[in-house]
CSV table of C-alpha atoms and ligand atoms in Angstrom, one decimal:
chain,number,residue,atom,x,y,z
A,13,MET,CA,136.0,101.7,76.0
A,14,GLY,CA,133.3,104.1,74.8
A,15,GLU,CA,131.6,106.8,76.8
A,16,ILE,CA,129.3,105.8,79.6
A,17,ARG,CA,125.7,106.0,78.4
A,18,ARG,CA,123.2,107.4,80.8
A,19,ARG,CA,120.6,105.0,82.0
A,20,VAL,CA,116.9,105.6,81.4
A,21,LEU,CA,114.2,103.4,82.8
A,22,VAL,CA,110.8,103.5,81.1
A,23,VAL,CA,107.9,102.4,83.3
A,24,ASP,CA,104.5,101.9,81.5
A,25,ASP,CA,101.9,99.2,81.2
A,26,ASP,CA,101.3,100.0,77.6
A,27,ASP,CA,103.5,97.8,75.4
A,28,GLU,CA,103.6,100.2,72.5
A,29,ILE,CA,104.5,103.2,74.6
A,30,ARG,CA,107.4,101.2,76.2
A,31,ASP,CA,108.6,100.0,72.8
A,32,LEU,CA,108.3,103.5,71.2
A,33,ALA,CA,110.2,105.3,74.1
A,34,SER,CA,112.8,102.6,74.2
A,35,ALA,CA,113.4,102.7,70.4
A,36,VAL,CA,113.6,106.5,70.4
A,37,LEU,CA,115.9,106.8,73.4
A,38,SER,CA,118.2,103.8,72.9
A,39,GLN,CA,120.0,105.7,70.2
A,40,GLU,CA,121.5,107.9,72.8
A,41,TYR,CA,120.9,106.2,76.2
A,42,GLU,CA,121.0,102.8,77.8
A,43,VAL,CA,117.3,102.0,78.2
A,44,MET,CA,115.4,99.4,80.2
A,45,ASP,CA,111.7,99.1,80.9
A,46,ALA,CA,109.2,97.8,83.4
A,47,VAL,CA,105.6,96.9,83.0
A,48,ASP,CA,104.1,98.4,86.2
A,49,GLY,CA,105.0,100.5,89.2
A,50,VAL,CA,106.1,97.6,91.4
A,51,ALA,CA,108.4,96.2,88.7
A,52,GLY,CA,109.6,99.8,88.0
A,53,TRP,CA,110.5,100.4,91.6
A,54,GLU,CA,112.4,97.1,91.9
A,55,LYS,CA,114.3,97.8,88.6
A,56,ALA,CA,115.1,101.4,89.7
A,57,ARG,CA,116.6,100.2,92.9
A,58,SER,CA,118.7,97.5,91.4
A,59,TRP,CA,119.7,99.3,88.2
A,60,ARG,CA,120.0,102.9,89.4
A,61,PRO,CA,118.9,104.8,86.3
A,62,ALA,CA,119.7,108.6,85.9
A,63,LEU,CA,116.2,109.1,84.7
A,64,VAL,CA,112.9,107.3,85.3
A,65,ILE,CA,110.1,107.9,82.8
A,66,THR,CA,106.8,106.8,84.3
A,67,ASP,CA,103.2,106.5,83.4
A,68,LEU,CA,100.5,107.4,86.0
A,69,MET,CA,97.7,104.8,85.7
A,70,MET,CA,99.4,101.4,86.0
A,71,PRO,CA,98.4,98.1,87.7
A,72,ARG,CA,100.0,97.2,91.1
A,73,MET,CA,101.4,100.6,91.8
A,74,HIS,CA,100.5,103.9,90.2
A,75,GLY,CA,103.0,106.6,89.1
A,76,TYR,CA,102.5,109.0,91.9
A,77,GLU,CA,103.5,106.5,94.4
A,78,LEU,CA,106.5,105.5,92.3
A,79,CYS,CA,107.6,109.1,92.3
A,80,LYS,CA,107.3,109.4,96.0
A,81,LEU,CA,109.2,106.2,96.6
A,82,LEU,CA,112.0,107.4,94.2
A,83,ARG,CA,112.2,110.6,96.2
A,84,GLY,CA,111.8,108.9,99.6
A,85,ARG,CA,114.3,107.6,102.2
A,86,ASP,CA,114.9,104.4,100.2
A,87,GLY,CA,114.8,106.1,96.8
A,88,LEU,CA,117.5,107.2,94.4
A,89,SER,CA,119.3,110.4,95.2
A,90,GLY,CA,119.6,112.7,92.2
A,91,VAL,CA,117.4,110.7,89.9
A,92,LYS,CA,115.3,112.7,87.4
A,93,ILE,CA,111.7,111.8,87.0
A,94,LEU,CA,109.5,112.4,83.9
A,95,VAL,CA,105.9,111.6,84.2
A,96,VAL,CA,104.3,110.7,80.8
A,97,SER,CA,100.6,110.3,81.1
A,98,SER,CA,97.5,110.5,78.9
A,99,LYS,CA,95.8,112.4,81.7
A,100,PRO,CA,95.6,116.1,80.7
A,101,PHE,CA,94.0,117.3,83.9
A,102,ALA,CA,95.8,120.2,85.6
A,103,THR,CA,95.3,118.4,88.9
A,104,ASP,CA,97.4,115.4,87.8
A,105,LYS,CA,100.3,117.5,86.6
A,106,ALA,CA,100.3,119.5,89.8
A,107,GLN,CA,100.1,116.3,91.9
A,108,ALA,CA,102.8,114.6,89.9
A,109,LEU,CA,105.2,117.5,90.4
A,110,ALA,CA,104.3,117.6,94.1
A,111,ALA,CA,105.1,113.9,94.3
A,112,GLY,CA,108.6,114.6,93.0
A,113,ALA,CA,108.4,114.6,89.2
A,114,ASP,CA,110.6,117.0,87.4
A,115,ASP,CA,108.5,117.3,84.3
A,116,TYR,CA,105.2,116.1,82.9
A,117,LEU,CA,104.5,115.2,79.3
A,118,VAL,CA,101.0,114.4,78.0
A,119,LYS,CA,100.6,111.3,75.8
A,120,PRO,CA,100.4,110.8,72.9
A,121,PHE,CA,103.6,112.9,72.6
A,122,VAL,CA,105.6,114.1,69.7
A,123,ILE,CA,108.9,112.2,69.5
A,124,ASP,CA,111.0,115.3,69.4
A,125,ASP,CA,109.2,116.6,72.6
A,126,LEU,CA,110.2,113.4,74.4
A,127,LYS,CA,113.8,113.7,73.2
A,128,ASN,CA,114.0,117.3,74.2
A,129,VAL,CA,112.6,116.9,77.6
A,130,VAL,CA,114.8,113.9,78.3
A,131,GLY,CA,117.9,115.7,77.0
A,132,LYS,CA,117.1,118.7,79.2
A,133,LEU,CA,116.5,116.6,82.3
A,134,LEU,CA,119.7,114.5,81.8
A,135,SER,CA,121.9,117.5,81.1
A,136,SER,CA,121.0,118.7,84.6
A,137,ALA,CA,121.3,115.3,86.2
A,138,ALA,CA,124.1,114.0,88.4
A,139,GLY,CA,127.2,112.5,86.7
A,140,ALA,CA,128.1,108.8,86.4
A,141,PRO,CA,125.6,106.2,87.4
A,142,PRO,CA,125.9,105.1,91.0
A,143,PRO,CA,126.8,101.5,91.8
A,144,PRO,CA,123.9,99.0,92.1
A,145,ALA,CA,122.2,98.9,95.4
A,146,PRO,CA,122.5,95.8,97.5
A,147,ASP,CA,119.4,93.5,97.4
A,148,GLU,CA,117.0,94.8,99.9
A,149,PRO,CA,113.4,93.8,100.5
A,150,GLY,CA,110.9,96.1,98.9
A,151,ALA,CA,109.7,99.0,101.1
A,152,THR,CA,106.0,98.7,100.1
A,153,LYS,CA,103.8,97.0,102.6
A,154,ARG,CA,101.0,96.0,100.3
A,155,SER,CA,100.0,92.5,99.4
A,156,SER,CA,99.3,91.7,95.8
A,157,PHE,CA,96.7,89.1,96.3
A,158,LEU,CA,95.0,89.3,99.6
A,159,SER,CA,92.9,86.5,101.0
A,160,SER,CA,91.0,87.3,104.2
A,161,VAL,CA,87.5,86.1,104.8
A,162,PRO,CA,86.7,82.4,104.5
A,163,ALA,CA,83.8,81.6,102.2
A,164,PRO,CA,80.7,80.9,104.2
A,165,THR,CA,79.3,77.4,104.0
A,166,GLY,CA,76.1,76.8,102.1
A,167,ALA,CA,74.5,78.8,99.3
A,168,SER,CA,74.8,82.6,99.5
A,169,ARG,CA,72.4,85.1,98.1
A,170,ILE,CA,73.8,87.9,96.1
A,171,TYR,CA,72.2,91.2,95.7
A,172,VAL,CA,73.1,94.8,94.7
A,173,ARG,CA,71.4,97.6,96.6
A,174,PHE,CA,71.9,101.3,95.9
A,175,TRP,CA,72.1,103.6,98.9
A,176,GLY,CA,73.4,106.7,97.1
A,177,THR,CA,73.3,107.5,93.4
A,178,ARG,CA,73.9,111.2,93.1
A,179,GLY,CA,77.2,112.6,91.9
A,180,SER,CA,79.3,115.5,93.1
A,181,CYS,CA,77.0,116.9,95.9
A,182,PRO,CA,74.1,115.7,98.0
A,183,THR,CA,71.0,116.9,96.4
A,184,GLY,CA,67.9,116.7,98.6
A,185,GLY,CA,64.5,118.1,97.8
A,186,VAL,CA,61.4,117.3,95.9
A,187,LYS,CA,62.9,117.3,92.5
A,188,THR,CA,65.1,114.3,93.2
A,189,VAL,CA,63.0,112.1,95.4
A,190,ARG,CA,62.6,109.2,92.9
A,191,TYR,CA,66.3,108.8,91.9
A,192,GLY,CA,67.7,110.0,95.2
A,193,GLY,CA,69.9,112.8,96.5
A,194,ASN,CA,72.5,110.9,98.5
A,195,THR,CA,76.0,110.6,97.0
A,196,PRO,CA,77.5,107.3,95.9
A,197,CYS,CA,77.2,104.2,98.0
A,198,THR,CA,76.4,100.8,96.6
A,199,GLU,CA,76.2,97.5,98.5
A,200,VAL,CA,77.0,94.3,96.8
A,201,ARG,CA,75.9,91.6,99.3
A,202,VAL,CA,77.2,88.1,99.2
A,203,GLY,CA,75.5,86.1,102.0
A,204,ASP,CA,76.3,87.8,105.3
A,205,VAL,CA,79.2,89.7,103.9
A,206,PRO,CA,78.6,93.3,102.6
A,207,LEU,CA,80.9,94.7,100.0
A,208,ILE,CA,80.4,98.4,100.0
A,209,ILE,CA,81.5,100.5,97.1
A,210,ASP,CA,82.1,104.1,98.0
A,211,CYS,CA,81.2,106.0,101.1
A,212,GLY,CA,79.0,108.9,99.9
A,213,THR,CA,76.2,110.1,102.1
A,214,GLY,CA,74.1,107.0,101.2
A,215,LEU,CA,76.4,105.0,103.5
A,216,ARG,CA,74.7,106.5,106.6
A,217,GLU,CA,71.4,104.8,105.8
A,218,LEU,CA,73.2,101.5,105.0
A,219,GLY,CA,74.8,101.7,108.4
A,220,VAL,CA,71.3,102.0,110.0
A,221,GLU,CA,70.1,99.0,108.1
A,222,LEU,CA,73.2,96.9,108.9
A,223,THR,CA,73.0,97.7,112.6
A,224,ARG,CA,69.3,96.6,112.6
A,225,GLU,CA,70.1,93.4,110.7
A,226,PHE,CA,73.2,92.3,112.6
A,227,SER,CA,71.9,93.5,116.0
A,228,GLY,CA,74.2,91.7,118.5
A,229,ARG,CA,76.1,89.7,115.9
A,230,PRO,CA,79.6,90.8,114.8
A,231,LEU,CA,79.7,92.2,111.3
A,232,VAL,CA,82.6,91.8,108.9
A,233,GLY,CA,82.5,94.3,106.0
A,234,HIS,CA,84.7,95.3,103.1
A,235,ILE,CA,84.7,98.9,101.8
A,236,PHE,CA,86.0,99.6,98.3
A,237,VAL,CA,86.7,103.3,97.6
A,238,GLY,CA,87.1,104.3,93.9
A,239,HIS,CA,88.5,107.7,94.8
A,240,THR,CA,88.5,110.0,97.7
A,241,HIS,CA,86.7,113.1,96.3
A,242,TRP,CA,84.2,114.4,98.9
A,243,ASP,CA,81.2,112.9,97.3
A,244,HIS,CA,82.7,109.4,97.7
A,245,ILE,CA,83.8,109.6,101.4
A,246,GLN,CA,81.4,112.1,103.1
A,247,GLY,CA,79.3,109.3,104.6
A,248,PHE,CA,82.1,107.5,106.3
A,249,PRO,CA,82.1,109.2,109.7
A,250,PHE,CA,78.3,108.7,109.8
A,251,PHE,CA,78.5,104.9,109.3
A,252,THR,CA,77.5,103.9,112.8
A,253,PRO,CA,78.8,100.2,112.6
A,254,LEU,CA,82.3,101.7,112.7
A,255,TYR,CA,81.6,102.7,116.3
A,256,ASN,CA,80.8,99.1,117.4
A,257,PRO,CA,83.8,97.2,118.8
A,258,GLN,CA,82.3,93.8,117.6
A,259,ASN,CA,82.7,94.8,114.0
A,260,THR,CA,85.6,94.5,111.6
A,261,PHE,CA,86.0,96.6,108.4
A,262,THR,CA,88.7,96.8,105.8
A,263,VAL,CA,88.9,99.8,103.5
A,264,TYR,CA,90.5,99.1,100.1
A,265,SER,CA,91.7,101.5,97.4
A,266,VAL,CA,95.1,102.4,95.9
A,267,HIS,CA,97.6,104.8,97.5
A,268,GLY,CA,96.5,108.4,97.2
A,269,ALA,CA,98.3,110.8,94.9
A,270,ARG,CA,99.5,112.8,97.9
A,271,SER,CA,99.4,110.5,100.9
A,272,SER,CA,98.4,107.1,102.1
A,273,LEU,CA,94.8,105.8,102.1
A,274,ARG,CA,94.6,105.8,105.9
A,275,SER,CA,95.9,109.4,106.2
A,276,ILE,CA,93.4,110.7,103.6
A,277,PHE,CA,90.6,109.2,105.8
A,278,SER,CA,92.2,110.4,109.0
A,279,GLU,CA,92.7,114.0,107.6
A,280,SER,CA,89.1,114.0,106.5
A,281,MET,CA,88.1,113.4,110.1
A,282,ALA,CA,90.5,116.0,111.6
A,283,LEU,CA,89.0,118.0,114.4
A,284,ASP,CA,88.5,121.0,112.1
A,285,TYR,CA,86.0,118.9,110.1
A,286,PHE,CA,84.5,116.3,112.5
A,287,PRO,CA,84.5,115.8,116.3
A,288,VAL,CA,85.6,112.2,116.4
A,289,PRO,CA,89.0,111.3,115.1
A,290,LEU,CA,89.6,108.1,113.0
A,291,SER,CA,91.7,106.7,115.7
A,292,SER,CA,88.7,106.7,118.1
A,293,LEU,CA,86.5,104.5,116.0
A,294,ALA,CA,85.8,101.4,118.1
A,295,SER,CA,85.6,98.8,115.3
A,296,LYS,CA,88.6,96.9,114.1
A,297,LEU,CA,89.5,99.0,111.1
A,298,SER,CA,92.3,98.4,108.6
A,299,PHE,CA,93.3,100.0,105.3
A,300,VAL,CA,94.6,98.1,102.4
A,301,GLU,CA,96.3,99.7,99.4
A,302,LEU,CA,95.7,97.4,96.5
A,303,GLU,CA,98.4,96.4,94.1
A,304,GLY,CA,96.4,93.7,92.5
A,305,SER,CA,93.1,91.7,92.8
A,306,VAL,CA,91.8,90.8,96.2
A,307,ASP,CA,90.2,87.5,97.0
A,308,LEU,CA,87.7,87.8,99.8
A,309,GLY,CA,86.7,84.2,99.8
A,310,VAL,CA,83.1,85.1,99.0
A,311,ALA,CA,84.2,87.2,96.0
A,312,LYS,CA,87.1,88.3,93.9
A,313,VAL,CA,87.6,92.0,93.3
A,314,HIS,CA,89.7,93.4,90.5
A,315,TYR,CA,90.4,97.1,89.9
A,316,HIS,CA,91.2,99.3,86.9
A,317,HIS,CA,92.4,102.9,86.6
A,318,LEU,CA,89.8,105.4,85.3
A,319,ASN,CA,90.2,108.8,83.6
A,320,HIS,CA,89.4,111.3,86.3
A,321,PRO,CA,91.4,114.1,88.0
A,322,GLY,CA,93.7,112.5,90.6
A,323,VAL,CA,93.7,108.8,91.4
A,324,CYS,CA,90.4,107.0,90.6
A,325,ILE,CA,89.7,103.3,90.1
A,326,GLY,CA,86.8,101.1,89.0
A,327,PHE,CA,86.0,97.7,90.4
A,328,ARG,CA,84.9,94.3,89.0
A,329,ILE,CA,83.4,92.0,91.6
A,330,GLU,CA,83.0,88.3,90.7
A,331,ALA,CA,81.0,86.2,93.1
A,332,GLN,CA,79.6,82.7,92.4
A,333,GLY,CA,79.5,83.4,88.6
A,334,THR,CA,77.9,86.8,89.0
A,335,VAL,CA,79.9,89.8,87.7
A,336,ILE,CA,79.2,93.4,88.9
A,337,THR,CA,81.3,96.1,87.4
A,338,TYR,CA,81.4,99.6,88.9
A,339,LEU,CA,82.9,102.5,86.8
A,340,SER,CA,82.1,105.8,88.4
A,341,ASP,CA,83.8,109.1,87.7
A,342,HIS,CA,85.3,108.5,84.3
A,343,GLU,CA,85.7,110.5,81.1
A,344,GLY,CA,86.4,108.4,78.0
A,345,PHE,CA,90.0,108.5,76.8
A,346,VAL,CA,89.1,109.2,73.1
A,347,LYS,CA,86.4,111.6,74.2
A,348,LEU,CA,88.8,113.7,76.2
A,349,GLY,CA,92.2,113.1,74.5
A,350,GLY,CA,91.0,112.7,70.9
A,351,ASP,CA,91.0,109.7,68.6
A,352,GLY,CA,94.4,108.0,68.5
A,353,ASP,CA,96.0,104.6,68.9
A,354,LEU,CA,96.7,105.0,72.6
A,355,SER,CA,93.4,106.5,73.6
A,356,ARG,CA,91.6,103.8,71.7
A,357,ARG,CA,93.6,101.1,73.5
A,358,GLN,CA,92.8,102.7,76.8
A,359,ASP,CA,89.1,102.8,76.1
A,360,ALA,CA,89.3,99.2,74.9
A,361,ALA,CA,90.9,98.2,78.2
A,362,VAL,CA,88.0,99.7,80.1
A,363,VAL,CA,85.6,97.7,77.8
A,364,ASP,CA,87.5,94.5,78.5
A,365,PHE,CA,87.4,95.2,82.2
A,366,ALA,CA,83.6,95.4,82.1
A,367,ARG,CA,83.2,92.6,79.5
A,368,GLY,CA,80.3,90.2,80.1
A,369,SER,CA,79.1,91.8,83.3
A,370,ASP,CA,75.7,90.9,84.6
A,371,LEU,CA,75.5,94.5,85.8
A,372,LEU,CA,77.5,97.5,84.8
A,373,ILE,CA,77.1,100.4,87.1
A,374,MET,CA,78.4,103.3,85.0
A,375,GLU,CA,78.5,107.0,85.6
A,376,ALA,CA,76.5,109.0,83.1
A,377,GLN,CA,76.7,112.5,84.6
A,378,TYR,CA,76.0,114.6,81.6
A,379,THR,CA,74.0,114.9,78.4
A,380,GLU,CA,76.2,115.5,75.3
A,381,GLN,CA,75.1,119.1,75.3
A,382,GLU,CA,76.1,119.6,78.9
A,383,TYR,CA,79.4,117.8,78.2
A,384,SER,CA,80.4,120.4,75.6
A,385,THR,CA,81.0,122.9,78.4
A,386,ARG,CA,82.3,120.5,80.9
A,387,LYS,CA,85.0,118.7,78.9
A,388,GLY,CA,88.0,117.8,81.1
A,389,TRP,CA,85.9,117.6,84.3
A,390,GLY,CA,86.5,113.8,84.5
A,391,HIS,CA,82.9,112.7,83.7
A,392,GLY,CA,81.0,111.4,80.7
A,393,THR,CA,77.5,111.1,79.3
A,394,TYR,CA,74.8,108.5,79.0
A,395,GLU,CA,75.8,108.1,75.4
A,396,ASP,CA,79.3,107.0,76.6
A,397,ALA,CA,77.7,104.6,79.0
A,398,ALA,CA,75.5,103.1,76.3
A,399,ALA,CA,78.4,102.7,73.9
A,400,LEU,CA,80.6,101.0,76.6
A,401,ALA,CA,77.7,98.7,77.7
A,402,ALA,CA,77.1,97.7,74.1
A,403,ALA,CA,80.8,97.1,73.4
A,404,ALA,CA,81.3,95.1,76.6
A,405,GLY,CA,78.2,92.9,76.0
A,406,VAL,CA,76.8,93.5,79.5
A,407,LYS,CA,73.4,92.2,80.5
A,408,SER,CA,72.3,95.2,82.4
A,409,LEU,CA,73.3,98.9,82.6
A,410,ALA,CA,72.7,101.1,85.6
A,411,LEU,CA,73.2,104.8,85.0
A,412,PHE,CA,74.9,106.3,88.0
A,413,HIS,CA,76.4,109.4,89.6
A,414,HIS,CA,73.5,111.6,88.5
A,415,ASP,CA,74.2,115.3,88.0
A,416,PRO,CA,72.8,117.5,90.8
A,417,SER,CA,70.9,119.5,88.2
A,418,HIS,CA,69.1,116.4,86.8
A,419,THR,CA,65.6,116.3,88.2
A,420,ASP,CA,63.6,113.1,88.2
A,421,GLU,CA,62.0,114.3,84.9
A,422,ILE,CA,65.4,114.8,83.3
A,423,MET,CA,66.5,111.4,84.5
A,424,ASP,CA,63.4,109.8,83.0
A,425,ALA,CA,64.2,111.4,79.6
A,426,ASN,CA,67.9,110.4,79.8
A,427,VAL,CA,67.0,106.7,80.6
A,428,LYS,CA,64.7,106.6,77.6
A,429,ALA,CA,67.3,108.1,75.3
A,430,CYS,CA,69.9,105.7,76.6
A,431,ARG,CA,67.6,102.7,75.9
A,432,ASP,CA,67.1,104.0,72.4
A,433,LEU,CA,70.8,104.2,71.9
A,434,LEU,CA,71.4,100.7,73.2
A,435,GLY,CA,68.7,99.4,70.9
A,436,ALA,CA,70.2,101.2,67.9
A,437,ALA,CA,73.6,99.7,68.8
A,438,GLY,CA,72.0,96.2,68.7
A,439,SER,CA,72.5,95.7,72.5
A,440,LYS,CA,70.0,93.7,74.4
A,441,ALA,CA,71.2,95.2,77.7
A,442,ASP,CA,68.5,96.2,80.1
A,443,CYS,CA,69.0,99.9,81.0
A,444,PHE,CA,67.8,101.8,84.0
A,445,ALA,CA,69.0,104.6,86.3
A,446,ALA,CA,70.2,103.6,89.7
A,447,CYS,CA,67.8,104.9,92.4
A,448,GLU,CA,68.1,104.9,96.1
A,449,GLY,CA,66.7,101.8,97.7
A,450,LEU,CA,66.7,99.7,94.5
A,451,ARG,CA,67.7,96.1,95.1
A,452,ILE,CA,68.6,93.6,92.4
A,453,ASP,CA,68.8,90.0,93.4
A,454,TYR,CA,70.9,87.4,91.6
A,455,PRO,CA,70.3,83.6,91.9
B,507,LIG,ZN1,82.1,111.7,92.1
B,508,LIG,ZN1,85.6,112.7,91.6
């Protein structure tokens, strides 16, 4: 009988990265792979590898959460974890290590670097592989395809309304009156059901409007949060419908890089920051960590990971044949990581996600000139937005997440330049910059 080969599990949703890692490592190790975080977690528990190599941005469960599960009570004692991600942000490396990773390698990697780091990690790992674990139900509590609200009877009207369009920091004052100074909040309305994307300071005014509209009637709302940087959650405690016991809200995002979605919101309302704790909100409030698409009855919502420090996702909302895609806080993969097979595939996946949208709401924080000194900040330019809109064949492009330094005059100029780019690319997409109060109706 030969020597016992150490077990290595490769968890990545990119076929070529899985194949490459398996081919390189199977010369020395016994290698298996898994296509996403949930499959990786199940395989790790049943197969007990000595090393788990995991990507970060994956469907169903991201790599941070897999790291934490592997290090948790039901995890694998002594397992080594290598995170291999195309995200070069310092935040992501720090958060991956904090989540339990032993090392972090940026994709695309040099094959020798992978071999070296795997050899180094396994030389310090525990000895023989432990016996397989008995079959146990998974420890995650998420549902992969949720179905909650029954579709209303009769025809629904669909509209999109912007309540906050500014990126990074609320920017009041006379220079931003036309495009708005509140941070991201977009309402996608299907009949009586509001789908709210992001909880920037624009959410406060939406709360005032919903309270007026629903006066006395219970309100059921769905809140989708792309990520939890300040500008995307600051309006939450000021959303007055949360204080009405008649109302029901569900907050959807993925698990945070450091803690659960609920605890991120709860911490943001700790007494040091706000006088009313999350637990005192009177409405029926629940938090759902997505691991797949969600079917709300009135709409289906899909998500896709974006390239931004920490965990950040975009949404595609499909309702009665209308498709609205929201991609905010994203830096193109080729733009940041350089032109390569992997970064091109990742950009193509984002294009596919937005394909054929009636409306693409896309961040366009910088001009190319500004970008040159802000590379790696997790944002892109209106040129990137135009290129993506043209490639995805969208009908309409709303520039979004405006930089705090962009006055109304600068915004006018950027919109004009973006329209020219779309025209030059042969796109017929209608282009405008999202502005507070703007409402777009769909038949
Ligand atoms: Zn932002
Ligand atoms: Zn952000």
